[in-house]
PDB file of C-alpha atoms in Angstrom:
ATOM      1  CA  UNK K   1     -26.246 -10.174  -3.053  1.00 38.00           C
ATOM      2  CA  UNK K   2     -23.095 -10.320  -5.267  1.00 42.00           C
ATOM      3  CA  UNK K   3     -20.138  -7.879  -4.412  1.00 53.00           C
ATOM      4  CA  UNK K   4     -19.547  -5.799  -6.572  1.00 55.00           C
ATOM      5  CA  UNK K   5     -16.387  -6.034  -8.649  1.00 60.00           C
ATOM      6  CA  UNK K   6     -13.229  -4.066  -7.880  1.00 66.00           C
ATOM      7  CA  UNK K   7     -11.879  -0.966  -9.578  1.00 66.00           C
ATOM      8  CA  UNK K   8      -8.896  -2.330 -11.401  1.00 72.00           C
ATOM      9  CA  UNK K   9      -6.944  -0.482 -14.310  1.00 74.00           C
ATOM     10  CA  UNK K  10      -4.330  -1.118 -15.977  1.00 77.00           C
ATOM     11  CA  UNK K  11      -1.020   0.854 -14.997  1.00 80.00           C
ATOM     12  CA  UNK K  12      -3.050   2.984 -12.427  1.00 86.00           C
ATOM     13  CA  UNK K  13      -1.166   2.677  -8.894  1.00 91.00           C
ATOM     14  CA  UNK K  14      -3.552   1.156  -6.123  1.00 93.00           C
ATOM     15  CA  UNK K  15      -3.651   1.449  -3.133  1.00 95.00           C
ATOM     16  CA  UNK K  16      -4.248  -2.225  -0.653  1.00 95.00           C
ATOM     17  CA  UNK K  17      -4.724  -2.906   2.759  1.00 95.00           C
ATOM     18  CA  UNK K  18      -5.308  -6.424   4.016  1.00 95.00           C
ATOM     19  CA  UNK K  19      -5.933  -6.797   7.964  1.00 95.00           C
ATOM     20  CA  UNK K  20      -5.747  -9.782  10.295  1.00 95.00           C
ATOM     21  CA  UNK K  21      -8.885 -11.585  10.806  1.00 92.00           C
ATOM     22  CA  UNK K  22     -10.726 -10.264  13.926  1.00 89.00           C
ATOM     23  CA  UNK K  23      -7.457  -7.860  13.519  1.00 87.00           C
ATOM     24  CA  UNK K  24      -5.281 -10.454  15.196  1.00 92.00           C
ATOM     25  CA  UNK K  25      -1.362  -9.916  15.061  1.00 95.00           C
ATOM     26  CA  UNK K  26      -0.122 -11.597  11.168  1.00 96.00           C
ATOM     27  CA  UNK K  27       3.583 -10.834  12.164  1.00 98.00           C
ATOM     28  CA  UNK K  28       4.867 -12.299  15.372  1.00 96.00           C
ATOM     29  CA  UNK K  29       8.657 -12.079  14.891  1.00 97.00           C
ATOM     30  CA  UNK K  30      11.250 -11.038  12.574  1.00 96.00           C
ATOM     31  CA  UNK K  31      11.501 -13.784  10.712  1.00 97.00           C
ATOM     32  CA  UNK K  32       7.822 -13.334   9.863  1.00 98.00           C
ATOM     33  CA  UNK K  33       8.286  -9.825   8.191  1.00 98.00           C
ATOM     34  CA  UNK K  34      11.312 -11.585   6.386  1.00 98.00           C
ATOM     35  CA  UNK K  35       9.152 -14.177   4.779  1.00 98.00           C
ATOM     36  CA  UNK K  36       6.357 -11.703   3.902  1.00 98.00           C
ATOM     37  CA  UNK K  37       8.695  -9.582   1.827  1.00 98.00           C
ATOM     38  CA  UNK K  38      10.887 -12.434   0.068  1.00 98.00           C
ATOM     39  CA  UNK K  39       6.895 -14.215  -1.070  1.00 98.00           C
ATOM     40  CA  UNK K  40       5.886 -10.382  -1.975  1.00 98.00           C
ATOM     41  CA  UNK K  41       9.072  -9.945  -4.452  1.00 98.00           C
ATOM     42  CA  UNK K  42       8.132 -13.425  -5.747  1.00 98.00           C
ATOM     43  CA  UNK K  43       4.587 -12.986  -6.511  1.00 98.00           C
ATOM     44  CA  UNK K  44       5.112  -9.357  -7.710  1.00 98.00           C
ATOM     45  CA  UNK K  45       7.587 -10.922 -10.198  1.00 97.00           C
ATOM     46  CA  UNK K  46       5.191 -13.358 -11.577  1.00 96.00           C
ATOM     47  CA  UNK K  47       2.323 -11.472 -11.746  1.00 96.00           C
ATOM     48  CA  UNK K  48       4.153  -8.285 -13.456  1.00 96.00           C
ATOM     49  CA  UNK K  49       3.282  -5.678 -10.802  1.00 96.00           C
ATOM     50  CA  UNK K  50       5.404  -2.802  -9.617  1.00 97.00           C
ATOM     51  CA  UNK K  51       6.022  -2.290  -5.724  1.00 98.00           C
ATOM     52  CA  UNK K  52       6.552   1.346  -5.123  1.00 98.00           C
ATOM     53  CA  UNK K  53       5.537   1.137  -1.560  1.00 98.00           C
ATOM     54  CA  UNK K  54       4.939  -0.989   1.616  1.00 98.00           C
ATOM     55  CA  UNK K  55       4.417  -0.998   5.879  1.00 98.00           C
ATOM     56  CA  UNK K  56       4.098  -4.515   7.321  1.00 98.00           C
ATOM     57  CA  UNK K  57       2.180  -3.406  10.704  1.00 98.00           C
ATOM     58  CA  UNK K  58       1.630  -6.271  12.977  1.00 96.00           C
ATOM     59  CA  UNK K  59      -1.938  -6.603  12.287  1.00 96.00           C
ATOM     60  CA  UNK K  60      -2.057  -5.951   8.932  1.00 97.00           C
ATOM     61  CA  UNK K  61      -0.467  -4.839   5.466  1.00 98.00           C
ATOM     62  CA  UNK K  62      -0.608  -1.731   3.131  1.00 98.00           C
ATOM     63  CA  UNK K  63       1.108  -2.015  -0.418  1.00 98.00           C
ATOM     64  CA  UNK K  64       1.256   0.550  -3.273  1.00 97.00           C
ATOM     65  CA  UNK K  65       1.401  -0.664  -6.401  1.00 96.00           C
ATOM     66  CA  UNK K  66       0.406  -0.421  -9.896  1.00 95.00           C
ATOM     67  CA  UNK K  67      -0.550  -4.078 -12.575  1.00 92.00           C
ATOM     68  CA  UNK K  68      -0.104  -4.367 -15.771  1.00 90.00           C
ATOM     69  CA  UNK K  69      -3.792  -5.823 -16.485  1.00 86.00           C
ATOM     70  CA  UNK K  70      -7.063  -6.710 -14.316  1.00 80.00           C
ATOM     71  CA  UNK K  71      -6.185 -10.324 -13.610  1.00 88.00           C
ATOM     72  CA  UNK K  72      -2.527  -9.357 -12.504  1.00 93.00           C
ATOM     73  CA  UNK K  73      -3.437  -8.453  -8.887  1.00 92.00           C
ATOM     74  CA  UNK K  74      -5.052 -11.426  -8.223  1.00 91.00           C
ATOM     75  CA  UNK K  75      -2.004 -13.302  -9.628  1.00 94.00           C
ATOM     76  CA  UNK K  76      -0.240 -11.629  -6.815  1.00 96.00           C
ATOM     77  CA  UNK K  77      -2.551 -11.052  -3.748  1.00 95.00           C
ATOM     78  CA  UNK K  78      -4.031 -14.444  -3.827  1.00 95.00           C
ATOM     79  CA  UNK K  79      -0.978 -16.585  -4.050  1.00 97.00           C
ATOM     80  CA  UNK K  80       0.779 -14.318  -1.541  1.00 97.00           C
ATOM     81  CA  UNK K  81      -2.159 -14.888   1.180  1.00 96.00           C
ATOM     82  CA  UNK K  82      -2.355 -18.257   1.154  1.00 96.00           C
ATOM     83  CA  UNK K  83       1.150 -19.299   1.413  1.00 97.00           C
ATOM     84  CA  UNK K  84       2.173 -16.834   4.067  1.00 98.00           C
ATOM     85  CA  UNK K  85      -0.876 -18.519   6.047  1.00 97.00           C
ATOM     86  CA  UNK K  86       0.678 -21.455   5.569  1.00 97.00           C
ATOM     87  CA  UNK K  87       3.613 -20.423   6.746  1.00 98.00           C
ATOM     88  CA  UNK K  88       1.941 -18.753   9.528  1.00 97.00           C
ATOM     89  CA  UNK K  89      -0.095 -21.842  10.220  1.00 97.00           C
ATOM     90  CA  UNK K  90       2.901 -24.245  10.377  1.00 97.00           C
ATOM     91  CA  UNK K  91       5.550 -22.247  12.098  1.00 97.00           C
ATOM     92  CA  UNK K  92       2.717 -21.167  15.146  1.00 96.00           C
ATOM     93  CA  UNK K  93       0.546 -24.529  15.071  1.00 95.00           C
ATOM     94  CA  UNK K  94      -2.388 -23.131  14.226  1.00 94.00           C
ATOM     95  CA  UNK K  95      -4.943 -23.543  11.540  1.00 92.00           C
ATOM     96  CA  UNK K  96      -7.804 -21.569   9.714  1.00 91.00           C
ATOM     97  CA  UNK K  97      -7.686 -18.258   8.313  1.00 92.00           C
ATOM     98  CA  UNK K  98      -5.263 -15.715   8.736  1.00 96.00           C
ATOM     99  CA  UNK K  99      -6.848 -12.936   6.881  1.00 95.00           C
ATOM    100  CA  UNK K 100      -9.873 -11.063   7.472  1.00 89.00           C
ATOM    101  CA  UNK K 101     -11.521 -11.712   4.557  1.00 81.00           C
ATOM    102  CA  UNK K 102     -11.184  -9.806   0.974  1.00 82.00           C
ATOM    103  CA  UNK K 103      -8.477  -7.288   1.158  1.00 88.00           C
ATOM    104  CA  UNK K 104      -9.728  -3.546   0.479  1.00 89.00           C
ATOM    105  CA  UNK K 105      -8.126  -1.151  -2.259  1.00 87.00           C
ATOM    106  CA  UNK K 106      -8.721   2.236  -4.256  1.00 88.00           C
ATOM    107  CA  UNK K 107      -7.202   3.469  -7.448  1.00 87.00           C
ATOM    108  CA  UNK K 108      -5.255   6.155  -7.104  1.00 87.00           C
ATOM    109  CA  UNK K 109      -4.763   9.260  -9.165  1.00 83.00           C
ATOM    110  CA  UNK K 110      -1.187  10.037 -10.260  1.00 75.00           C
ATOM    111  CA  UNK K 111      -0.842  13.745 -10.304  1.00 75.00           C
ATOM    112  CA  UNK K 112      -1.927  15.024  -6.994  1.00 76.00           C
ATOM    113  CA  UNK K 113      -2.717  11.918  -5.081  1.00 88.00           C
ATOM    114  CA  UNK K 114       0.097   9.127  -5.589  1.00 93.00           C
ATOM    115  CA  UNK K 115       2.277  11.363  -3.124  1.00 94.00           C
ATOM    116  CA  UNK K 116       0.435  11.956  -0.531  1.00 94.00           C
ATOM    117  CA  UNK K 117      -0.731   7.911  -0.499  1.00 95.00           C
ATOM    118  CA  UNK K 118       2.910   7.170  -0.462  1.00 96.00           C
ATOM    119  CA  UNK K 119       3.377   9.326   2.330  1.00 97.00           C
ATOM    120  CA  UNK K 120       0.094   8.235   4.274  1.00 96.00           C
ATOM    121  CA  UNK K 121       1.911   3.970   3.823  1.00 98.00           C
ATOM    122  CA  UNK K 122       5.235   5.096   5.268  1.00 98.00           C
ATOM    123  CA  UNK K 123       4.038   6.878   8.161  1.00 98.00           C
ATOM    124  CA  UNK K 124       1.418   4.199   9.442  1.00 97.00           C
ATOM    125  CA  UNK K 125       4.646   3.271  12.200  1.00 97.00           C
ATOM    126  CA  UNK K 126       4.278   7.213  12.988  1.00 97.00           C
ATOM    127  CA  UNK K 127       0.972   7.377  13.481  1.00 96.00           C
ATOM    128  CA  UNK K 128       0.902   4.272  15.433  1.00 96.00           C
ATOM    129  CA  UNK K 129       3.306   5.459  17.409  1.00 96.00           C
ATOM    130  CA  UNK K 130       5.827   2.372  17.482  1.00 97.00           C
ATOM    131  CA  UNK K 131       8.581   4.801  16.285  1.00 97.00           C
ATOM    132  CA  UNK K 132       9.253   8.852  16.035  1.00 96.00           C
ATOM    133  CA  UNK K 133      10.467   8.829  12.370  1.00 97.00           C
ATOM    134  CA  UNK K 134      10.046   7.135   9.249  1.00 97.00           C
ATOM    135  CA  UNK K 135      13.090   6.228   9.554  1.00 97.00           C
ATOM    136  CA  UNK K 136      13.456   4.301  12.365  1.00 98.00           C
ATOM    137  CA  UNK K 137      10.708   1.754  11.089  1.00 98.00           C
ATOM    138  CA  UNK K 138      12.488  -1.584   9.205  1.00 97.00           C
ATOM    139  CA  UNK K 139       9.447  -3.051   7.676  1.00 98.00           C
ATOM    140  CA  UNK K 140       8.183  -0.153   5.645  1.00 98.00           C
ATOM    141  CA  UNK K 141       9.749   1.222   2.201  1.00 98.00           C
ATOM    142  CA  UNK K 142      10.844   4.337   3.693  1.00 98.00           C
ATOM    143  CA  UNK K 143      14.459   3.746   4.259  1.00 98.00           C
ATOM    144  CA  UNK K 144      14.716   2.673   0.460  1.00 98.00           C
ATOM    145  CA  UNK K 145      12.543   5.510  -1.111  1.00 98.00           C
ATOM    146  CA  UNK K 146      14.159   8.051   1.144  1.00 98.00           C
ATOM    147  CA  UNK K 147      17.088   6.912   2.463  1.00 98.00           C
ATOM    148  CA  UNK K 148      18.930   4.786  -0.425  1.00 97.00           C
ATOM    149  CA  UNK K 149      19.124   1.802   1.247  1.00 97.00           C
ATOM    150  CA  UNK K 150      19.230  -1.114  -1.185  1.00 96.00           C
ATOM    151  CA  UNK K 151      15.908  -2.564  -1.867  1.00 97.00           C
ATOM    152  CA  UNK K 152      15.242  -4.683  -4.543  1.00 96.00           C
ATOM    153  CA  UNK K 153      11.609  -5.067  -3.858  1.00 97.00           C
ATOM    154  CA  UNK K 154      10.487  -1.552  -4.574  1.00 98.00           C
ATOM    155  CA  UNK K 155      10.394  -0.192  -8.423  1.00 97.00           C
ATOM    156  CA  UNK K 156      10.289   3.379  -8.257  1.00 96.00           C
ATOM    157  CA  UNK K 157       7.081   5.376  -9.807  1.00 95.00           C
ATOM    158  CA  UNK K 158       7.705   7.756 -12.649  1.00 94.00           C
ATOM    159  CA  UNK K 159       6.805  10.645 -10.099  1.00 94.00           C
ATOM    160  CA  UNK K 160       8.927   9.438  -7.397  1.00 96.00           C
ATOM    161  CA  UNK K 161      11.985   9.288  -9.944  1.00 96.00           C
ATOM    162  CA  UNK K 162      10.804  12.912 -11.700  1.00 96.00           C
ATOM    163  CA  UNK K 163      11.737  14.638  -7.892  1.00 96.00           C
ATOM    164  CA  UNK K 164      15.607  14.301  -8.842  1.00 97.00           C
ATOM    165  CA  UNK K 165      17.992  13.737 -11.794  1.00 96.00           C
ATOM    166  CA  UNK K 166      20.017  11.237  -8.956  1.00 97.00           C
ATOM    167  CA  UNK K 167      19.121   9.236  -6.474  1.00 97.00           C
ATOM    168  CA  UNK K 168      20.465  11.559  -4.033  1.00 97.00           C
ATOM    169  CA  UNK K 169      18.356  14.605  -5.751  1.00 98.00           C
ATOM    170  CA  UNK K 170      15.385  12.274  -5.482  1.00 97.00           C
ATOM    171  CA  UNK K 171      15.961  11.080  -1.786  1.00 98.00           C
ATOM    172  CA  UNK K 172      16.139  14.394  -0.274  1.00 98.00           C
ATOM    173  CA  UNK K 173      13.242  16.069  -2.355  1.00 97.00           C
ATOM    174  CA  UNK K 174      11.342  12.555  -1.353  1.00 97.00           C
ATOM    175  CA  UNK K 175      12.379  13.527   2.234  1.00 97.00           C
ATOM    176  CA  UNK K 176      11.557  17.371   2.269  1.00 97.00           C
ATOM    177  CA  UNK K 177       7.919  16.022   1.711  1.00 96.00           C
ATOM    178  CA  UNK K 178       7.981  14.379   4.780  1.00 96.00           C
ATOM    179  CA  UNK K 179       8.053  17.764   6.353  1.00 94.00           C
ATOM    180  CA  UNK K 180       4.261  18.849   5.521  1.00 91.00           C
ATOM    181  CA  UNK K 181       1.939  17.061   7.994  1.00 90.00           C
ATOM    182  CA  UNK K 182      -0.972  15.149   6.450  1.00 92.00           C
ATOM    183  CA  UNK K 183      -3.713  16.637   7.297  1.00 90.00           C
ATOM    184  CA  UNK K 184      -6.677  14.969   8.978  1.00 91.00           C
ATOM    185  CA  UNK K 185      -8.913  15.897   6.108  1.00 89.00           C
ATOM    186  CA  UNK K 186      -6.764  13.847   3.787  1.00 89.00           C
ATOM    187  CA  UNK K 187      -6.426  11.078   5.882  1.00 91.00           C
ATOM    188  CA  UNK K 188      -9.707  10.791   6.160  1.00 90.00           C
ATOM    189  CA  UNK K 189     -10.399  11.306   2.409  1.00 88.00           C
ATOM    190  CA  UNK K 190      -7.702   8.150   1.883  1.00 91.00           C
ATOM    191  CA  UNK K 191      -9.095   6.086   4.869  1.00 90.00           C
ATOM    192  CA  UNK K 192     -12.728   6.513   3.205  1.00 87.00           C
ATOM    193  CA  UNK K 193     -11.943   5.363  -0.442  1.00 85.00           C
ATOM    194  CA  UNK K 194     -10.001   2.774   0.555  1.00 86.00           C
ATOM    195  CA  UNK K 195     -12.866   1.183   2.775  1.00 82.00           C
ATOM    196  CA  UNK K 196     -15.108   1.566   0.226  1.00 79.00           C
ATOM    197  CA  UNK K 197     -13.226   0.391  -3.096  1.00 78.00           C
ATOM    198  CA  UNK K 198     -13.563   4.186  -4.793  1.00 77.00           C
ATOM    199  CA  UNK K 199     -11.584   5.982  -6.958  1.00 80.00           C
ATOM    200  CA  UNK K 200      -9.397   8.748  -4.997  1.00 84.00           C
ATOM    201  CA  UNK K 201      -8.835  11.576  -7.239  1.00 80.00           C
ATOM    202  CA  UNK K 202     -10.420  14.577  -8.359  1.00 80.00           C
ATOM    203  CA  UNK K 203     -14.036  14.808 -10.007  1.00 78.00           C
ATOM    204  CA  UNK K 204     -11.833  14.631 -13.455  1.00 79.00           C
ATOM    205  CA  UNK K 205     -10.155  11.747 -12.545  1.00 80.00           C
ATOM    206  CA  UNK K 206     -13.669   9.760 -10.884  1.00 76.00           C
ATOM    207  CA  UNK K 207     -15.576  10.144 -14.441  1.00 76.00           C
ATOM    208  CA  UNK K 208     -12.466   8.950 -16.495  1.00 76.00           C
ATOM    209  CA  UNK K 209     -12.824   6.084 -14.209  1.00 75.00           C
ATOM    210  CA  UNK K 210     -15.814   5.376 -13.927  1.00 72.00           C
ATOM    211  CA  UNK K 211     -16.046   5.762 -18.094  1.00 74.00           C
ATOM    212  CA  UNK K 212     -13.374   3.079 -18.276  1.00 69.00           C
ATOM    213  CA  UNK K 213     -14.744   0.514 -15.917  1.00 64.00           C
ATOM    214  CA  UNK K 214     -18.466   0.851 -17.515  1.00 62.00           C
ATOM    215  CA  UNK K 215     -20.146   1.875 -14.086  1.00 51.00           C
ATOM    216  CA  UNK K 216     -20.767   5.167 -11.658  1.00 50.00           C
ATOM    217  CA  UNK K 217     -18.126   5.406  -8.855  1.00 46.00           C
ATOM    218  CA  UNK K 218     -19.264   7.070  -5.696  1.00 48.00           C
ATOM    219  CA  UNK K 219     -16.894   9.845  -4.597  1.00 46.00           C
ATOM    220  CA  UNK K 220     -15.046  10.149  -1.486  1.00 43.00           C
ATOM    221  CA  UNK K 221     -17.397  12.528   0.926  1.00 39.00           C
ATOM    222  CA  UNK K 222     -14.466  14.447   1.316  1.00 36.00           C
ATOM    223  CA  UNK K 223     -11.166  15.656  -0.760  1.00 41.00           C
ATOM    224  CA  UNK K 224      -7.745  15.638  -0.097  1.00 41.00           C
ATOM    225  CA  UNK K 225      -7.436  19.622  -2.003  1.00 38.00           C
ATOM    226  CA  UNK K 226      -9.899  22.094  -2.940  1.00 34.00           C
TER     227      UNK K 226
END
């Protein structure tokens, strides 16, 4: 049976996750993160797609970003995979795949929902409990989005850059977010569209999508607000 095709819009943010095959380790040293993020810019560049946020975990990837048209994302993601498993293959003397097959992602809804994904990326090192804060993390976009360090990666989201007339104003509104838990509801709301390739947003947001891409789009079991 032919999979079915992803959601893909342009200028809607989505949200990716690619894992390790068999969830092996795809970053065994620094260097490894390094090399990630320099072929990330690089593809981004060429393929015209906006990197507003990012945690390199050592088993797998999450990225949040939006494309300027369907065939952009591929442009990235599929150049991107194959040389960092060569990399990966040369530098450890190994062979075969590195990835666990076809990398899962959900459009993401701007108004209510963008936010709270951004938040859910940058506290994956939380959650896994490798550090206490955020900020402590070095391969996540945190310390750029809230903390001003220089990142040339990362192009800002209209909403992130609406929290502040400076980049000061908009790193400590950024950071004041940080201080509302996500709730396990939500994660699981995020968690479930993003395994399944829906549309996370409200029922508005789901039909305007599903309108656009020609085909019904199952909605997350659960929502992130009432």
């Amino acid at each position: 049976m032919p999979r079915q095709a992803r959601l893909l819009l342009p200028g809607v943010p989505l949200h990716i996750i690619q894992r390790g095959n068999n969830r092996q380790r795809c970053f065994m040293a620094y260097a490894d993160f390094q090399v990630y993020l320099h072929l990330l810019k690089e593809h981004a560049a060429a393929a015209g797609c906006a990197i507003h946020a990012y945690a390199l975990m050592s088993n797998h990837v999450h990225l949040l970003l939006s494309c300027p048209d369907v065939s952009a994302l591929a442009t990235l993601m599929k150049p991107l995979g194959q040389r960092f498993t060569q990399y990966i293959n040369r530098r450890y003397q190994r062979s075969g795949t590195l990835w666990d097959g076809r990398f899962h992602s959900c459009l993401t809804q701007e108004e209510r929902y963008f936010m709270v994904c951004q938040r859910y990326i940058e506290l994956n090192p939380v959650r896994a409990r490798i550090v206490g804060q955020p900020g402590d993390y070095p391969w996540s976009s945190f310390q750029a989005n809230a903390l001003g360090i220089e990142n040339s990666l990362i192009q800002p989201h209209s909403l992130y850059l609406a929290l502040g007339r400076t980049p000061e104003q908009r790193q400590g509104a950024y950071r004041t977010l940080f201080d509302e838990e996500i709730s396990a509801r939500q994660l699981q709301t995020i968690r479930c569209a993003l395994v399944g390739g829906l549309a996370l947003g409200d029922v508005a947001f789901v039909e305007r999508i599903a309108t656009e891409a020609g085909r019904g789009i199952p909605r997350p079991r659960v929502r992130l607000f009432n």
